[in-house]
Structures are given as structure tokens and as C-alpha cells.
PDB file of C-alpha atoms in Angstrom:
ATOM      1  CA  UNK A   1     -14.255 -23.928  -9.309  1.00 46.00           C
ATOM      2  CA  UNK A   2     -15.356 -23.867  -5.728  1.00 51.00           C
ATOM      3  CA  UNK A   3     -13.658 -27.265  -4.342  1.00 53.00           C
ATOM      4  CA  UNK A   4     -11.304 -24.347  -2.024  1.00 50.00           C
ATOM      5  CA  UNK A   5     -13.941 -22.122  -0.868  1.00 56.00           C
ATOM      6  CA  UNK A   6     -14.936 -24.042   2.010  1.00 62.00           C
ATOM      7  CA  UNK A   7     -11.026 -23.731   3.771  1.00 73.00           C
ATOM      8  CA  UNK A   8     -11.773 -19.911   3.882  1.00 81.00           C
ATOM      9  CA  UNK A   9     -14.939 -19.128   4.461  1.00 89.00           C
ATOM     10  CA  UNK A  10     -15.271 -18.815   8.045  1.00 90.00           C
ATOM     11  CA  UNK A  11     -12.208 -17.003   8.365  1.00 91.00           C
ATOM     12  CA  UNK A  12     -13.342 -14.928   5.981  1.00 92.00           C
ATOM     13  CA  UNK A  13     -16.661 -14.115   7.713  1.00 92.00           C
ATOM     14  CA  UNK A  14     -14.210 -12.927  10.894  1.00 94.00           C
ATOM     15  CA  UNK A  15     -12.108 -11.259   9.162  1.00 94.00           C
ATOM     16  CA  UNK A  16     -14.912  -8.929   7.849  1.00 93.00           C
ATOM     17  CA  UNK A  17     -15.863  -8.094  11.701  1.00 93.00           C
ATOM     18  CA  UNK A  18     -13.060  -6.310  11.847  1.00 93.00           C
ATOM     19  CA  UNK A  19     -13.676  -4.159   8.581  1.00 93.00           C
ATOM     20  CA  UNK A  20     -12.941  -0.075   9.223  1.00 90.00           C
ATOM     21  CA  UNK A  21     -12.383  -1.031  13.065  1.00 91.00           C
ATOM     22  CA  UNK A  22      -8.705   0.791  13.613  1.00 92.00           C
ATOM     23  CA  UNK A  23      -6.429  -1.402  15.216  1.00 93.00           C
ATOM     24  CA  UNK A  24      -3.264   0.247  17.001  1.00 92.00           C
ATOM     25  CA  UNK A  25       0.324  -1.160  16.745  1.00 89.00           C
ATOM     26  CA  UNK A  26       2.123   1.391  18.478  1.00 86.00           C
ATOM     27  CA  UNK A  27       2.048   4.633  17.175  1.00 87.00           C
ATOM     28  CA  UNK A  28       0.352   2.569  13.643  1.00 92.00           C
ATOM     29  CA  UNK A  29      -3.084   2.247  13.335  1.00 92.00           C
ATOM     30  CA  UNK A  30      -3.969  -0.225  10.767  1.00 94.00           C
ATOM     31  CA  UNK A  31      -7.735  -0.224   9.245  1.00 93.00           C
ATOM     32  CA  UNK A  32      -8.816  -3.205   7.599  1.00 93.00           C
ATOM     33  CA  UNK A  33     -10.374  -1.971   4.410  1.00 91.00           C
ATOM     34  CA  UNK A  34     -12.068  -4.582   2.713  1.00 90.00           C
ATOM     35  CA  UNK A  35     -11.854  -8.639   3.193  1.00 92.00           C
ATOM     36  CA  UNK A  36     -13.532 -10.080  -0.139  1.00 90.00           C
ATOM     37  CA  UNK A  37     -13.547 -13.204  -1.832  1.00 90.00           C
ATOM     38  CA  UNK A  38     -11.540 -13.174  -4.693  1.00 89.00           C
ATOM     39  CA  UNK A  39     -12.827 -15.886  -7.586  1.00 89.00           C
ATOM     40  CA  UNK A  40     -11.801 -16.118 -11.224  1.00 89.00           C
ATOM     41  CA  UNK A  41     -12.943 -17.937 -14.377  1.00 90.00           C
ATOM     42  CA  UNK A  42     -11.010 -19.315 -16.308  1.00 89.00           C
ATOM     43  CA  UNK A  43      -9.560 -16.884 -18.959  1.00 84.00           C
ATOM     44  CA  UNK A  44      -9.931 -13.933 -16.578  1.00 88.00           C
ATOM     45  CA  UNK A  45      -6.739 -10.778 -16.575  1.00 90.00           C
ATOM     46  CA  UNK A  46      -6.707  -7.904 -15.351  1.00 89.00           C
ATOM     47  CA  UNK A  47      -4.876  -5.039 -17.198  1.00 89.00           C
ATOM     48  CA  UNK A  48      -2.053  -2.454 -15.174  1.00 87.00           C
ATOM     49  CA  UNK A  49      -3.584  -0.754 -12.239  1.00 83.00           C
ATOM     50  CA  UNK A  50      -2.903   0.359  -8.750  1.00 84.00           C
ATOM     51  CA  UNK A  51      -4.631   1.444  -6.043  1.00 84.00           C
ATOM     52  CA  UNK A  52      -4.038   3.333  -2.452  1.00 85.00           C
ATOM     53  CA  UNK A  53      -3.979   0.269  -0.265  1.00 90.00           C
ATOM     54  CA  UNK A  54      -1.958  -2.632   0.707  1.00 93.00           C
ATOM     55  CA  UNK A  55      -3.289  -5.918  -0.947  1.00 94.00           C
ATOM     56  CA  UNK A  56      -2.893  -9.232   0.362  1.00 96.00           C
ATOM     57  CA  UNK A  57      -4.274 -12.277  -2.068  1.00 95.00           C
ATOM     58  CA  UNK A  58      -4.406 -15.430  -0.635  1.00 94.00           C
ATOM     59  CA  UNK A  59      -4.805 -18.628  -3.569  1.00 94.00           C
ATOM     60  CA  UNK A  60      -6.846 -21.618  -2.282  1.00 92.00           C
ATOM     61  CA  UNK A  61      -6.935 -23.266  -5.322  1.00 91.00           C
ATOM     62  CA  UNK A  62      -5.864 -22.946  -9.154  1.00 92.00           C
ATOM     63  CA  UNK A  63      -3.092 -20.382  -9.817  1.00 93.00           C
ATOM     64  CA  UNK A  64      -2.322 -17.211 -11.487  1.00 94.00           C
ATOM     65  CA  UNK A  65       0.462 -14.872 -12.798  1.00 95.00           C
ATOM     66  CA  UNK A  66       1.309 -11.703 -11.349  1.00 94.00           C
ATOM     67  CA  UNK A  67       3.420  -8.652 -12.435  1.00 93.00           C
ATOM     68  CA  UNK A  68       4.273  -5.789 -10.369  1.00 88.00           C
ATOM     69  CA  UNK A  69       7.043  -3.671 -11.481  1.00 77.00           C
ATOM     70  CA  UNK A  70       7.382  -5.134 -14.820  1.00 79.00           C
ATOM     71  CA  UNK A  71       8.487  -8.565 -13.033  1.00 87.00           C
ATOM     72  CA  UNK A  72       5.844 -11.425 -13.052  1.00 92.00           C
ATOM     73  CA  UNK A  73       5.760 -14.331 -11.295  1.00 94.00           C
ATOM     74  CA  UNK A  74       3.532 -17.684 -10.475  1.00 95.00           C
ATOM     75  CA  UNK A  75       0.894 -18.126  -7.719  1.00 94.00           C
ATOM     76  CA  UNK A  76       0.084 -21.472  -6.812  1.00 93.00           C
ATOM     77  CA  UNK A  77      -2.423 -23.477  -4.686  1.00 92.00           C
ATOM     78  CA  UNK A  78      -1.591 -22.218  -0.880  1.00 92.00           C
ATOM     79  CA  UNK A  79       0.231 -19.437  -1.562  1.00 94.00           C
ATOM     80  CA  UNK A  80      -0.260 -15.795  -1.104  1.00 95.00           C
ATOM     81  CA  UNK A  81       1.139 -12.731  -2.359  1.00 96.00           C
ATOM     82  CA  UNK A  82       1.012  -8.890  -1.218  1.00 95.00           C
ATOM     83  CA  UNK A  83       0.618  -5.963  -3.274  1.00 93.00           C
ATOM     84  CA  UNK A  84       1.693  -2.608  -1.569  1.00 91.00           C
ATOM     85  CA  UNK A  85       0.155   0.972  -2.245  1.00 88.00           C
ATOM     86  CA  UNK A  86       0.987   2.394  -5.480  1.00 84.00           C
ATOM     87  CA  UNK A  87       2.845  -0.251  -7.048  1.00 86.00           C
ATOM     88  CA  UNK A  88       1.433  -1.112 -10.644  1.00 86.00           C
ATOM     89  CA  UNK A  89       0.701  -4.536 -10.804  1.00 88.00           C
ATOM     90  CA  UNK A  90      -1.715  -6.834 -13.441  1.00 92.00           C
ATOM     91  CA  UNK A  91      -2.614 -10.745 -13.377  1.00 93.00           C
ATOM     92  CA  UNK A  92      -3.202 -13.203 -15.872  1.00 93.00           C
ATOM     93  CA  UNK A  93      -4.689 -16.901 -15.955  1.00 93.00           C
ATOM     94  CA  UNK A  94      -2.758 -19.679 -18.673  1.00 91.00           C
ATOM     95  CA  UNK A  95      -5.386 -20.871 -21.014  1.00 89.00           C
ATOM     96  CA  UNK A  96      -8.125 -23.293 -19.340  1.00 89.00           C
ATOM     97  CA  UNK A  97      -6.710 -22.006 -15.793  1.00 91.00           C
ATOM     98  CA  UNK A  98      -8.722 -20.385 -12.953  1.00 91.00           C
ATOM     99  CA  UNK A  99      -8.168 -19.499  -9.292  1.00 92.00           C
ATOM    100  CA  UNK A 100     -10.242 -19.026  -6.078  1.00 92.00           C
ATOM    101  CA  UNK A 101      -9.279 -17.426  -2.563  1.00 93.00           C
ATOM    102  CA  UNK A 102      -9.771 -13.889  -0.844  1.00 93.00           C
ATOM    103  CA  UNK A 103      -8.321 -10.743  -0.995  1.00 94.00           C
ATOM    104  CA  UNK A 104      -7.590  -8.446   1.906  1.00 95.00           C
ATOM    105  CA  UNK A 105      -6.864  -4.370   1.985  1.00 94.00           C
ATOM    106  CA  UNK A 106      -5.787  -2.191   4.603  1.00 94.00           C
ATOM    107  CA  UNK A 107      -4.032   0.860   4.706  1.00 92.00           C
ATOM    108  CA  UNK A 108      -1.226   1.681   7.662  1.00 92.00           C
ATOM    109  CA  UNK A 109      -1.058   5.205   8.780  1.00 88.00           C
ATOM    110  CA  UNK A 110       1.430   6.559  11.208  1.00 82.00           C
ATOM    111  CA  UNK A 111      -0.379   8.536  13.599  1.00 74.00           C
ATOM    112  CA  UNK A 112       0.325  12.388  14.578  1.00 63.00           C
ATOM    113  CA  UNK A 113       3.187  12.219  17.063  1.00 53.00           C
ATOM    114  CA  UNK A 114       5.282  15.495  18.390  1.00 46.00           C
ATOM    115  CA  UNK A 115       8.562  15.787  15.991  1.00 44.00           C
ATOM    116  CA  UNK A 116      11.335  13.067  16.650  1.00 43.00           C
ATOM    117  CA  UNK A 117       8.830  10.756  18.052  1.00 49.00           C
ATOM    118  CA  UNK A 118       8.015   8.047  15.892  1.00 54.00           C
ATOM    119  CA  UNK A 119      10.302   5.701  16.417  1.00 71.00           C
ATOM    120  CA  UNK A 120      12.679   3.573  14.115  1.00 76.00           C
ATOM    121  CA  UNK A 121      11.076   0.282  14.771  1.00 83.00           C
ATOM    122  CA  UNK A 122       8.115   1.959  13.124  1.00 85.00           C
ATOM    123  CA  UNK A 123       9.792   3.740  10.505  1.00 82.00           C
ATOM    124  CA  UNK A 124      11.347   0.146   8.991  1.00 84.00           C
ATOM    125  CA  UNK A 125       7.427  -1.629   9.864  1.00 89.00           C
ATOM    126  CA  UNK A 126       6.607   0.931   6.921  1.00 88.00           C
ATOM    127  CA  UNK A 127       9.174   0.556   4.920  1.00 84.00           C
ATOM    128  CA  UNK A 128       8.950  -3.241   5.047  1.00 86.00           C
ATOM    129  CA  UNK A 129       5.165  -3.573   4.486  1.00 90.00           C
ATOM    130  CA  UNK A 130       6.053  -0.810   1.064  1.00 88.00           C
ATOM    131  CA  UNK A 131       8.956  -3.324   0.147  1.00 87.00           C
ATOM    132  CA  UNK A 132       7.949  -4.853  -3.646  1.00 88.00           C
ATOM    133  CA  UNK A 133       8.013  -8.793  -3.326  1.00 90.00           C
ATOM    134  CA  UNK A 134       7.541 -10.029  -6.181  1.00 90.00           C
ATOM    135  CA  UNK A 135       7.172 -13.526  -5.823  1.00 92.00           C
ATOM    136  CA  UNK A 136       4.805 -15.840  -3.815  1.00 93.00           C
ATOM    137  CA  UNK A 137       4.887 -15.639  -0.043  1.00 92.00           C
ATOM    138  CA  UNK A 138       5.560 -19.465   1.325  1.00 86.00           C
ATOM    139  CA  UNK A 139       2.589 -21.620   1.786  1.00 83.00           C
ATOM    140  CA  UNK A 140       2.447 -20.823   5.580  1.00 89.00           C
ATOM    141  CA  UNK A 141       1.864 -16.782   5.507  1.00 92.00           C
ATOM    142  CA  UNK A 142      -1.551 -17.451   5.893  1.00 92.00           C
ATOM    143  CA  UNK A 143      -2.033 -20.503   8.218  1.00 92.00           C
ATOM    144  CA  UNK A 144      -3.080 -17.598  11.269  1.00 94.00           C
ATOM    145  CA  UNK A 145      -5.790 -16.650   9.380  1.00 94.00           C
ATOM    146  CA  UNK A 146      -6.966 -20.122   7.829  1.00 92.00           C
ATOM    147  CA  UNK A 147      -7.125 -20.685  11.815  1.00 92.00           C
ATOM    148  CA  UNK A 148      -9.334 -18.046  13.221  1.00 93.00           C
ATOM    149  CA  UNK A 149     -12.769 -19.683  14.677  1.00 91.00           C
ATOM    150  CA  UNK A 150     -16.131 -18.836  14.534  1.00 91.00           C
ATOM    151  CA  UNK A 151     -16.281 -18.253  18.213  1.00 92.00           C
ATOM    152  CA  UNK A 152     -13.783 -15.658  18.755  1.00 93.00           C
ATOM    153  CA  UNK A 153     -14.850 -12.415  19.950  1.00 94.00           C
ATOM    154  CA  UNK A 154     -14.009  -9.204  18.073  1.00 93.00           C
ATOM    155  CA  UNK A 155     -11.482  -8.112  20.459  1.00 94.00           C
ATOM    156  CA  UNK A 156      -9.277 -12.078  20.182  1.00 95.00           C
ATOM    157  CA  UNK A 157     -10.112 -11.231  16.242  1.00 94.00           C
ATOM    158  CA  UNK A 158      -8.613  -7.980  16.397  1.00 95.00           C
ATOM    159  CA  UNK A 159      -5.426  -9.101  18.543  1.00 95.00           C
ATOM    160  CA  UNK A 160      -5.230 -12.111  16.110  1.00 95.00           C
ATOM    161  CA  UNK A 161      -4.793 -10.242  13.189  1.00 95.00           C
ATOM    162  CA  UNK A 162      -2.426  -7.496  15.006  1.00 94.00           C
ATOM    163  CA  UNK A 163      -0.318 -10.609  15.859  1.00 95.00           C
ATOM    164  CA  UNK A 164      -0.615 -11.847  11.946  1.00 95.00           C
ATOM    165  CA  UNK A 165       0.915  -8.340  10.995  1.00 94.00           C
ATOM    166  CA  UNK A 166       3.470  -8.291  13.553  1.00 93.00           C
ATOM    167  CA  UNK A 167       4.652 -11.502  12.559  1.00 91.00           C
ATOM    168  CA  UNK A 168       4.979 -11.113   8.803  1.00 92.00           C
ATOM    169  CA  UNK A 169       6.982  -7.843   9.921  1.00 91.00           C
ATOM    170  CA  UNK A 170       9.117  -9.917  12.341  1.00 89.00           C
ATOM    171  CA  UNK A 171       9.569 -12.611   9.608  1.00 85.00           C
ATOM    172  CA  UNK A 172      10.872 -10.252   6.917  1.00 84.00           C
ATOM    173  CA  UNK A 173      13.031  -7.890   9.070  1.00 80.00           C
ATOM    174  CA  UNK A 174      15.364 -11.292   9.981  1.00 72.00           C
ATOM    175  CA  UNK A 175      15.396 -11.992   6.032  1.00 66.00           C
ATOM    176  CA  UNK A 176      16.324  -8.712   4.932  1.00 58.00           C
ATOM    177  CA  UNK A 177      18.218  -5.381   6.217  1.00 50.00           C
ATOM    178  CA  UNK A 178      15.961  -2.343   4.487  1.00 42.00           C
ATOM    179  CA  UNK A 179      17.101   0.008   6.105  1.00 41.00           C
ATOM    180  CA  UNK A 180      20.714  -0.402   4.708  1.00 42.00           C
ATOM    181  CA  UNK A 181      21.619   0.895   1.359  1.00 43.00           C
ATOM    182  CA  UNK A 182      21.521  -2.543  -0.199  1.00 45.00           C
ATOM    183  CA  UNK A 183      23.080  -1.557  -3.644  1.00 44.00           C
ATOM    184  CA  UNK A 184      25.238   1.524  -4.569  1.00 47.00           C
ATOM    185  CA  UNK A 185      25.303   1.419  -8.347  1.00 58.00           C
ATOM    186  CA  UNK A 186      24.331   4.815  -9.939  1.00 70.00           C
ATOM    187  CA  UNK A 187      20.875   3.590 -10.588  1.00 76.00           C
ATOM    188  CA  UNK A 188      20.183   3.008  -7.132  1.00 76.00           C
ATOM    189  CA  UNK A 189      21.621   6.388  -6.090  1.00 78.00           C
ATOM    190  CA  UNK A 190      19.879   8.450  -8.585  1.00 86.00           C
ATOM    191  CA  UNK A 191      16.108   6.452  -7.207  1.00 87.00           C
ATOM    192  CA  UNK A 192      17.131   7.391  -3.495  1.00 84.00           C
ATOM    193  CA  UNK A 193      18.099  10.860  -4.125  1.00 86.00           C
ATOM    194  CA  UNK A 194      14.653  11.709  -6.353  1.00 90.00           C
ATOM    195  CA  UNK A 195      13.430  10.688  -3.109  1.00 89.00           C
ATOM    196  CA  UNK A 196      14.573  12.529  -1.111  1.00 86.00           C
ATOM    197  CA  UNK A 197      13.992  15.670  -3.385  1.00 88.00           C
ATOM    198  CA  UNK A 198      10.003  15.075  -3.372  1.00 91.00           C
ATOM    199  CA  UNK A 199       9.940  14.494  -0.116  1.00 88.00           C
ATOM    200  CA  UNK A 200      12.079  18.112   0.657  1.00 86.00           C
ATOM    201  CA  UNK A 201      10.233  19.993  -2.316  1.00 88.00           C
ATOM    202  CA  UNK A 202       6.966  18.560  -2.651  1.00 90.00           C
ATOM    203  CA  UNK A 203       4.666  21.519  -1.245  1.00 90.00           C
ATOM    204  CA  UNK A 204       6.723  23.295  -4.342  1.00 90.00           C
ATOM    205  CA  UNK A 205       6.020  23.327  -7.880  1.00 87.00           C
ATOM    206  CA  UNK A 206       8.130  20.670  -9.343  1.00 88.00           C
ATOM    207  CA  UNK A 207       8.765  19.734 -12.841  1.00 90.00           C
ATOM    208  CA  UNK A 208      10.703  16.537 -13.653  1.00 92.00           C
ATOM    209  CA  UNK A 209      12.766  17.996 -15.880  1.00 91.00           C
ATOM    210  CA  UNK A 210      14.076  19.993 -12.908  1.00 88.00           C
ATOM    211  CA  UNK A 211      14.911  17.485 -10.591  1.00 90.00           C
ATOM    212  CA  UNK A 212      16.548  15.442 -13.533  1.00 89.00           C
ATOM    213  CA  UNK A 213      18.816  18.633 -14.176  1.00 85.00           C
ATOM    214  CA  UNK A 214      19.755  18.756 -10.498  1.00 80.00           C
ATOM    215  CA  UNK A 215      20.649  14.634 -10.423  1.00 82.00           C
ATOM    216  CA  UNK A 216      22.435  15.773 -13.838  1.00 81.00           C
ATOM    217  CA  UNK A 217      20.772  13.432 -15.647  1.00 86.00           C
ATOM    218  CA  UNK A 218      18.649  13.316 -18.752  1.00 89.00           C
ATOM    219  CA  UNK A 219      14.814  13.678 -18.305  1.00 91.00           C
ATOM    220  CA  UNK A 220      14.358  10.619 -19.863  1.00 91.00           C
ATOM    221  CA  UNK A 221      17.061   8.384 -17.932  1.00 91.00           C
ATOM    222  CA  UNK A 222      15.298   9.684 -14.820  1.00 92.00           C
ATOM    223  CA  UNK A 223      11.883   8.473 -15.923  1.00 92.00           C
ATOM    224  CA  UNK A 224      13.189   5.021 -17.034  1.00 91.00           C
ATOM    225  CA  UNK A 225      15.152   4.255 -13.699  1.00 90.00           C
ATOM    226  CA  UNK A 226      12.676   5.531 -11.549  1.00 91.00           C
ATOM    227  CA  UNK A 227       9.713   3.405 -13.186  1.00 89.00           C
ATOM    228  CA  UNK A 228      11.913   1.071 -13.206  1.00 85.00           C
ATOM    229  CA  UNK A 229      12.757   0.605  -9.619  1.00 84.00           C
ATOM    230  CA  UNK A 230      10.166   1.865  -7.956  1.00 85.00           C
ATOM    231  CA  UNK A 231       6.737   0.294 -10.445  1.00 84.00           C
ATOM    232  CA  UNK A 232       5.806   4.196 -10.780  1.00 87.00           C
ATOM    233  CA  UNK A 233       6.511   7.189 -12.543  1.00 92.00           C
ATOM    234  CA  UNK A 234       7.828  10.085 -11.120  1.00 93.00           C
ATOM    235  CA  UNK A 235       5.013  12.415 -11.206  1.00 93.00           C
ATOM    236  CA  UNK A 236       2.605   9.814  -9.670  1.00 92.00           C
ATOM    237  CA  UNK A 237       5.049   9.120  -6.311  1.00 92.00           C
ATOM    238  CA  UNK A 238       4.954  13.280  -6.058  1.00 93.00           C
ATOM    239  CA  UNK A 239       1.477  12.674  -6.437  1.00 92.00           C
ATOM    240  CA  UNK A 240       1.294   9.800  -3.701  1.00 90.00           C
ATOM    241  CA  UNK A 241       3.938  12.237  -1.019  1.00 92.00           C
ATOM    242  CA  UNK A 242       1.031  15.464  -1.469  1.00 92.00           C
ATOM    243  CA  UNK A 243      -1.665  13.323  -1.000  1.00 91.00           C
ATOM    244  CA  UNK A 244      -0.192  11.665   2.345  1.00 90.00           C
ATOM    245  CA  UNK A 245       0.723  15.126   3.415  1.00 92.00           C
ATOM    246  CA  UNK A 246      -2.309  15.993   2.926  1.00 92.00           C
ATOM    247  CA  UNK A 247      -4.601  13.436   4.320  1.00 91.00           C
ATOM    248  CA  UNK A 248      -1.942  14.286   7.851  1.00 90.00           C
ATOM    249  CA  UNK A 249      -3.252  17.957   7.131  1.00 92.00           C
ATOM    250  CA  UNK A 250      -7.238  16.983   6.666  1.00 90.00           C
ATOM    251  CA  UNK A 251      -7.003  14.758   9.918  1.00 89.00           C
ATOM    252  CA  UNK A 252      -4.420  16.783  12.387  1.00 88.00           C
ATOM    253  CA  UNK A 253      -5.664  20.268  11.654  1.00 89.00           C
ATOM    254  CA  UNK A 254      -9.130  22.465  10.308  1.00 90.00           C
ATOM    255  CA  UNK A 255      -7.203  24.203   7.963  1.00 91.00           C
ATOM    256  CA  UNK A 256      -9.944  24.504   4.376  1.00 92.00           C
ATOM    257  CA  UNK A 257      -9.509  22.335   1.182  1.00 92.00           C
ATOM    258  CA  UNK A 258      -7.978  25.261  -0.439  1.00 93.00           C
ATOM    259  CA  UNK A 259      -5.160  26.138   2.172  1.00 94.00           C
ATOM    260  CA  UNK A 260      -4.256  22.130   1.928  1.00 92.00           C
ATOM    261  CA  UNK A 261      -4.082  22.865  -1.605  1.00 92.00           C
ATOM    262  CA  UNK A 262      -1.404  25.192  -1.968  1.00 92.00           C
ATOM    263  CA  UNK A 263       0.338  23.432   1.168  1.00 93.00           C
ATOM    264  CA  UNK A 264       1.272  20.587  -0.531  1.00 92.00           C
ATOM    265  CA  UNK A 265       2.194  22.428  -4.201  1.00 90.00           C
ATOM    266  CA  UNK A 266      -1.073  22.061  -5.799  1.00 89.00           C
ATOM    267  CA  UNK A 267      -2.476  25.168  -7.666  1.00 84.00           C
ATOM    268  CA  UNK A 268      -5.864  25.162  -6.158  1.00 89.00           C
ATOM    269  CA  UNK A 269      -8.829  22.967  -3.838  1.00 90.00           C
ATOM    270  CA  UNK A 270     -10.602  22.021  -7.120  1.00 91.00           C
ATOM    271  CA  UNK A 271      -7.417  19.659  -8.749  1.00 88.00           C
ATOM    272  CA  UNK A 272      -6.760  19.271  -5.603  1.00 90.00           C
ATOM    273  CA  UNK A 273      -9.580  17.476  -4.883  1.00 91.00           C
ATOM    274  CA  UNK A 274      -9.776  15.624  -8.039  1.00 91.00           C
ATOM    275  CA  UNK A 275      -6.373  14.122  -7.472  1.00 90.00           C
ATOM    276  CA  UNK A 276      -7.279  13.299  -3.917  1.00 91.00           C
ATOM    277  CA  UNK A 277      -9.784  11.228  -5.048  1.00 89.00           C
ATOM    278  CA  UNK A 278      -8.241   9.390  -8.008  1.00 86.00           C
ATOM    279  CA  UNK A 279      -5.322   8.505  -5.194  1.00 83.00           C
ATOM    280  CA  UNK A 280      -6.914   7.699  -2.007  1.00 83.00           C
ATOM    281  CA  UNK A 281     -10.992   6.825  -3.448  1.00 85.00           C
ATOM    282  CA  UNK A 282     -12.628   9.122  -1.449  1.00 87.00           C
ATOM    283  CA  UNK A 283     -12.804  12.620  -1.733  1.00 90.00           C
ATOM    284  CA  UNK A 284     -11.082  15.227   0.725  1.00 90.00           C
ATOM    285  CA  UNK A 285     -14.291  16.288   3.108  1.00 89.00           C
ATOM    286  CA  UNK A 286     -15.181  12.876   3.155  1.00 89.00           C
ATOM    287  CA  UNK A 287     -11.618  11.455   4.832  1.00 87.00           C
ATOM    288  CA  UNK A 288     -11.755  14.007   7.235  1.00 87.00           C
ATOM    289  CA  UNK A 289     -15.114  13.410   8.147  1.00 85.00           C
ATOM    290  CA  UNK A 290     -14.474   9.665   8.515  1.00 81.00           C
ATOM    291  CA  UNK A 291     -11.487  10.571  10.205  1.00 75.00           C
ATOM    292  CA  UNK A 292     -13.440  12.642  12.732  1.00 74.00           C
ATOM    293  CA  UNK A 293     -16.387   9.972  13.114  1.00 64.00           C
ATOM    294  CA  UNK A 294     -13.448   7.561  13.981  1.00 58.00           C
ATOM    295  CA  UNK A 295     -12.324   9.621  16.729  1.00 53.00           C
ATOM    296  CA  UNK A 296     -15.519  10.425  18.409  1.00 52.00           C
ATOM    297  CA  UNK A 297     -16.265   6.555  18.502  1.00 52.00           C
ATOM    298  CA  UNK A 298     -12.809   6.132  20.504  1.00 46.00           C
TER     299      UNK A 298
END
């Protein structure tokens, strides 16, 4: 199948311009990863996975299933969906079924501000981008994209695509209050307040168990809810908090692998560094140093 190719493919070739070229939204810099077409056979799945950046899959023609979070859903022709960091996810064809389009990933990453700075416009851009959705976005997400030309400069590319963020940001805030507690059942409550324990105790050594006898519930209530609610266990968002502490660590100060280590609860630099790189791809030195090469370029 190739009969939707041709719709994408010079957006496509524009879009990859602005590949690993920060682009500042405030006190947000967003770094366009990767910008890839994304073609499948027919038959094709793809078991659970996740990975450390935000995914946005755009379907030209065909369709697919997706799951994320143990709730699948359908993909057709013109639609697009967006996978955020972390969240465990899989597709699937129907039999005699394939799909074509492109695949973008970026990562956002709130830069290093003096305390009480960021503000709360910011604060709920984050939070929206992390919401799960899982369902197809509506067949006009991606019409700003679809209209990028070939003769755009970088810079009209780069405020194009700013202006495509901004506006799926403005679009969802109006449909949607995150930052109110939505639902107050006891399941909801227990998900929040785990939370809010990694986030306090993370540069600790933490043991599910003990946070599940501090919610004064049972070990394995806690693990069900939370993988239920969130798409991840509990051990791998810990795992997610450290590793954003500590990428803030490798780019805002000189301290060594192993000091980073123990300052976000991990025993030494060596596991350190081995989770590092299952979370984020890369390994430790070579964030900072691509962190560094970023800044010089500025």
C-alpha cells in the first residue's frame, strides 16, 4: 500500500529539518526527536512496549488497533493518535489489513528556572501532553502539518510546528479541566497519593511494599490500581521520577555519575547507568554531552 504516501511526503521532508533543533515555548523547550515514515504490511503487531518520548502517529491510509493502558481502540484513514512517555501501549492490524502514515517523537523538558518560577500555564502544558487518550484524535489534528510547503524556511518550519503544539494544547485545555481532581473514588485517591510519595521520597530507597503499608493498602491492590490507571507499574514510574531528576542533575550541574547516583536513591553509577539507558536510550555522559553541545550552538 502506498496510494497515501504522496499526501505526506513533503511535509515529512520539513518536518525532518527540524530534527534535534530545540524549539522554546516559554520556559519548554521541545526537541523533535525523530519524524519517520511509519508503513505496515498487512498482518504486522507489535507486542507491549514503551519508550521515553511522546509519539504522535498520523494514519494516511488503512487502519489499525491500538492499546495503551489495557484500553484499545480503532485508527482509521485521517486520523491520528498520540502516545505519551512511559505509557505501555501495542498495535495490531485485522486480518488482510495494513496501514501507511508517519510517526513523530519529541520529548518536552521544562528548563532550569529559580524555585517558584515555572509557571502554571506550563505546569498543565505538561500535564496535558502526559494525559492518556486513548482514542483517535479527529481527522483535523494534523491538517497544519499536511500543510507545510516545500519553500518554507527553517525558522517559518520551526514557528509552524510551535504553533501546531500550542494549538493541540489550547484545544484540549477547553475540553478538559486536568488540573482538577476529576474523580474522588478511593482508587483515584490511592493513584494521586503514590504520587505524590515518589515524587517526596524518590532520592530514598523505596520498596512498594512500604508505600502500600503507608496508603494502608495491600501490596497487591496497590500494584493493580496503579497499573491500572496510570499503564505502568509502580517501580517503573519511580524509575521514570529518578531518571528525570537526574537528567535535571546531568544538564544543570557537573556533579559525577556516581554522586547523581545516590542523589536520586540509586545504589551506585554502574545501575545507575544501566537504568538510564534502558529509560531515556542514551547513556548518562552521552545526554550531558549532547546537552552541552546544544548549549554552545545557542
Amino acid at each position: 500500500m502506498k496510494n497515501g504516501s504522496a499526501a505526506y511526503h513533503v511535509p515529512l521532508q520539513q518536518l525532518r529539518q527540524l530534527m534535534l533543533q530545540p524549539i522554546r515555548i516559554g520556559g519548554l523547550t521541545i526537541t523533535l526527536l525523530d519524524a519517520l515514515s511509519a508503513d505496515h504490511d498487512e498482518g504486522w503487531s507489535h507486542p507491549p512496549h514503551r519508550h521515553p518520548w511522546f509519539e504522535f502517529n498520523y494514519v494516511s491510509a488503512g487502519g489499525l488497533y491500538t492499546t495503551t493502558a489495557g484500553d484499545e481502540f480503532r485508527i482509521e484513514a485521517g486520523q491520528s493518535y498520540l502516545i505519551p512517555p512511559g505509557i505501555v501501549h501495542s498495535h495490531r492490524h485485522l486480518e488482510g489489513e495494513s496501514d501507511e502514515g508517519f510517526c513523530l517523537r519529541w520529548q518536552i523538558v521544562e528548563e532550569a528556572r529559580d524555585e517558584g518560577m515555572g509557571t502554571a500555564e506550563e505546569k498543565e502544558f505538561l500535564q496535558c501532553f502526559s494525559q492518556i487518550r486513548p482514542y483517535a484524535l479527529k481527522a483535523e489534528t494534523a491538517a497544519p502539518l499536511l500543510a507545510l510547503r516545500l519553500e518554507m524556511s527553517v525558522l517559518s518550519l520551526q514557528s509552524a510546528f510551535a504553533s501546531w503544539i500550542t494549538g493541540l494544547f489550547e484545544d484540549w485545555r477547553a475540553s478538559t479541566q486536568i488540573h482538577l481532581l476529576q474523580a474522588h473514588d478511593h482508587s483515584d485517591v490511592i493513584v494521586r497519593q503514590t504520587l505524590l510519595y515518589l515524587n517526596a521520597y524518590y532520592a530514598n530507597e523505596l520498596r512498594v511494599e512500604e508505600i502500600a503499608n503507608s496508603l494502608h493498602v495491600s501490596y497487591r491492590t496497590l500494584a493493580r490500581l496503579f497499573k491500572q490507571r496510570t499503564g505502568v507499574t509502580v517501580i517503573e514510574k519511580l524509575s521514570d521520577i529518578r531518571i528525570r531528576q537526574a537528567k535535571k542533575l546531568l544538564i544543570e550541574t557537573q556533579l559525577t555519575l556516581r554522586q547523581i547516583a545516590h542523589a536520586v536513591g540509586l545504589r551506585n553509577e554502574f545501575y545507575f547507568s544501566s537504568l538510564f539507558r534502558q529509560v531515556a536510550m542514551v547513556t548518562p555522559s552521552s545526554f550531558r554531552e549532547l546537552h552541552m553541545s546544544w548549549s554552545d550552538q545557542l
